mmCIF file of C-alpha atoms in Angstrom:
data_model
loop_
_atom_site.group_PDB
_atom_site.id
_atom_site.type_symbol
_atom_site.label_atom_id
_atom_site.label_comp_id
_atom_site.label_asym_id
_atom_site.label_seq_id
_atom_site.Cartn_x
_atom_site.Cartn_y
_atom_site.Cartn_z
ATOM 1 C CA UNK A 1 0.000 0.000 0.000
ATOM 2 C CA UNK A 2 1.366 3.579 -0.293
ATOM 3 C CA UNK A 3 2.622 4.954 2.300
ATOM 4 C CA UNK A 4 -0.079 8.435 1.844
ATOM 5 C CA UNK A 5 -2.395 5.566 2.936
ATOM 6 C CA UNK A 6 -0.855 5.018 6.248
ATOM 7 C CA UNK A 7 -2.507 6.050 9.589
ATOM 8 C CA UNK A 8 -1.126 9.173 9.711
ATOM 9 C CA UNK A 9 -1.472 8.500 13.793
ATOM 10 C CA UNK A 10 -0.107 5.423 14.306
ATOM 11 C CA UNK A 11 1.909 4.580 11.414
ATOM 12 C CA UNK A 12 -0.875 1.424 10.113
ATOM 13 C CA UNK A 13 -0.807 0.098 6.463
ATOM 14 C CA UNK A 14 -4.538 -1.172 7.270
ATOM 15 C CA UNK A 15 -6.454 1.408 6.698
ATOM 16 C CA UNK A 16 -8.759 1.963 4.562
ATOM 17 C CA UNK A 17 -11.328 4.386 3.050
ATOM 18 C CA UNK A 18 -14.711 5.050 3.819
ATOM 19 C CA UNK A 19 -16.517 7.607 1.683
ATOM 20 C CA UNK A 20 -14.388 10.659 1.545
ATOM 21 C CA UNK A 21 -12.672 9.646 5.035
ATOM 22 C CA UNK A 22 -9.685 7.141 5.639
ATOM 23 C CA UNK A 23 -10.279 4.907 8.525
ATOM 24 C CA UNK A 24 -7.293 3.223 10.289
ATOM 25 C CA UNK A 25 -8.864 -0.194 12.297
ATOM 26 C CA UNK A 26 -6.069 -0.039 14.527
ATOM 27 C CA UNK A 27 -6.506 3.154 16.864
ATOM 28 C CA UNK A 28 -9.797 4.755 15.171
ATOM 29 C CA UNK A 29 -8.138 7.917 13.657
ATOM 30 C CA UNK A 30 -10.245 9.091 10.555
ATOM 31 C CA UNK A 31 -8.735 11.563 8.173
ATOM 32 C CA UNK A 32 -9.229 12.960 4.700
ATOM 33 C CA UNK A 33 -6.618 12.449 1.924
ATOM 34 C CA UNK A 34 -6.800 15.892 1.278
ATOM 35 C CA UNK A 35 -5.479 16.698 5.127
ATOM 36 C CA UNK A 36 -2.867 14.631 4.577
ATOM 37 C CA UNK A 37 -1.732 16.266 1.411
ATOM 38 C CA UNK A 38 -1.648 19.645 2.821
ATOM 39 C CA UNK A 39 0.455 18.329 5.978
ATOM 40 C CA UNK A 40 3.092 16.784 3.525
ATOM 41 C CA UNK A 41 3.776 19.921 1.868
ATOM 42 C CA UNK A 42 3.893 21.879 4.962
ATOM 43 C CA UNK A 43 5.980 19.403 6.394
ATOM 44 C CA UNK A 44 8.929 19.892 3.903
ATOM 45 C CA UNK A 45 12.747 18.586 4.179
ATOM 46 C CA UNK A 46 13.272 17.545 7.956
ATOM 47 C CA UNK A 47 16.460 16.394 9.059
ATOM 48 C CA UNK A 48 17.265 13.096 11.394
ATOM 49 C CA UNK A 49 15.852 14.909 14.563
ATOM 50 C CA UNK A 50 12.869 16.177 12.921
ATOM 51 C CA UNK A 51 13.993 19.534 12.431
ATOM 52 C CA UNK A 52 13.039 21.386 9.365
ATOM 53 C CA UNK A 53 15.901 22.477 7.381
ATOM 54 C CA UNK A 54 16.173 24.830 4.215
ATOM 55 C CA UNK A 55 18.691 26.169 1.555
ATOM 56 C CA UNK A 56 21.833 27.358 3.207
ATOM 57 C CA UNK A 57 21.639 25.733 5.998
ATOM 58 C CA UNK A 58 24.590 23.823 7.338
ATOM 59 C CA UNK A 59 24.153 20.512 8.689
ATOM 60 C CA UNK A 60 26.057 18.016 10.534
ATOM 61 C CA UNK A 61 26.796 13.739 8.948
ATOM 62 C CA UNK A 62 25.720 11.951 11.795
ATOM 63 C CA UNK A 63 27.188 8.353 10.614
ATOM 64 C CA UNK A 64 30.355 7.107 8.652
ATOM 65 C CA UNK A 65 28.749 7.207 5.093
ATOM 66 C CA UNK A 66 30.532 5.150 2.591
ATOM 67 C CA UNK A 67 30.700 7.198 -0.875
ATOM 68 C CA UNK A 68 29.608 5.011 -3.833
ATOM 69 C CA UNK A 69 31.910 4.569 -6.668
ATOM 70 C CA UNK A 70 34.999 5.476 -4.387
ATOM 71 C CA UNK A 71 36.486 4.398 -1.227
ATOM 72 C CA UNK A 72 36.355 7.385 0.518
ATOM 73 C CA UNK A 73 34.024 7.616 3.536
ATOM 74 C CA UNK A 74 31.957 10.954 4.701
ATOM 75 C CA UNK A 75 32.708 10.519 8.840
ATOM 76 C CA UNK A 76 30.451 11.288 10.990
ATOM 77 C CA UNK A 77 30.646 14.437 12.885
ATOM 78 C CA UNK A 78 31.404 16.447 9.198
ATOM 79 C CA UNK A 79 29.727 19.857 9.112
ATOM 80 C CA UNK A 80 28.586 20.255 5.817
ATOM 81 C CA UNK A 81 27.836 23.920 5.192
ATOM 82 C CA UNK A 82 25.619 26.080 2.549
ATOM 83 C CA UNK A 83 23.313 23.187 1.515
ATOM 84 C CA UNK A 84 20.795 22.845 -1.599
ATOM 85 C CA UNK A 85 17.212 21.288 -1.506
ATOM 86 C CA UNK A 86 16.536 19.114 -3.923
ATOM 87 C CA UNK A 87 13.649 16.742 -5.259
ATOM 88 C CA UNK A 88 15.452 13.464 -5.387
ATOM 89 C CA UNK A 89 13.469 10.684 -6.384
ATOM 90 C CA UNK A 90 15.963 7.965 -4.745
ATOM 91 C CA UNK A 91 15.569 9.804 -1.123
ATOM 92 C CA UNK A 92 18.772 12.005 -1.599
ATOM 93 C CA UNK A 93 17.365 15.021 -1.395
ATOM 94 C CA UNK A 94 20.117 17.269 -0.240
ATOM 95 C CA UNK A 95 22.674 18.503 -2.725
ATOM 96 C CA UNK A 96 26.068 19.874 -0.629
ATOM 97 C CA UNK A 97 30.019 19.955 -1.496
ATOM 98 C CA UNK A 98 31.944 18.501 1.025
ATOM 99 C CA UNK A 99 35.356 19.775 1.770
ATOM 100 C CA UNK A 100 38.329 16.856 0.556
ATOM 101 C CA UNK A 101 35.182 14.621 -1.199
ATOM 102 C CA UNK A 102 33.344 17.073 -3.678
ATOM 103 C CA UNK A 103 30.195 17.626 -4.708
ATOM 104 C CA UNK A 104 27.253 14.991 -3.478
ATOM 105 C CA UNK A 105 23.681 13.969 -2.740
ATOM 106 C CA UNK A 106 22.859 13.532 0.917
ATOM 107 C CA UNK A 107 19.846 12.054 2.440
ATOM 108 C CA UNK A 108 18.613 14.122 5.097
ATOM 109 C CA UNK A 109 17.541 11.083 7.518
ATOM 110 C CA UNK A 110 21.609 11.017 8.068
ATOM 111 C CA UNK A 111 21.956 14.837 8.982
ATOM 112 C CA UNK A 112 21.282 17.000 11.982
ATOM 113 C CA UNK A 113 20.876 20.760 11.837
ATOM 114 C CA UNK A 114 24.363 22.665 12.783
#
């Protein structure tokens, strides 16, 4: 199931709709698809902690990330600064240069805000 159909409450791939609503048979929550729509937009690029972040920002690798194609590794604990937002459509959605590596996608689910 997609995940837009998930209990936006509790996380559930069960639920399931119900006129204009979407019913989750786990806790009870009922929502509308379109409430769920708006929320995603609003909620924009958050990093590992939740915290929304946005162009120029500078963030912080929170794991060793292993660089594909090379045998370089981004350590954790690198301050990346001056990022980019970007629509990724394999989850990288962070475009950065990182000082000794070079330019790269990051996904944000392995950054924290600096």
């Amino acid at each position: 199931m997609d995940a837009a159909t998930n209990c936006p409450k509790c996380n559930s791939e069960h639920a399931y709709q119900d006129g204009a609503l979407w019913v989750c048979p786990e806790c009870a929550h009922e929502w509308s698809a379109e409430a769920v729509a708006v929320a995603s937009q609003e909620a924009g690029v958050r990093d590992a902690h939740g915290n929304p972040l946005a162009d120029g920002d500078s963030v912080i690798v929170i794991k060793d990330l292993k660089v594909k194609g090379s045998s370089s590794v981004v350590k954790g604990g690198t301050k990346v600064r001056n990022i980019r937002l970007t629509e990724g459509s394999d989850g990288h959605n962070i475009a950065c240069k990182i000082d000794g590596i070079g330019a790269m996608n990051l996904k944000s689910e392995f950054v924290k805000k600096a």
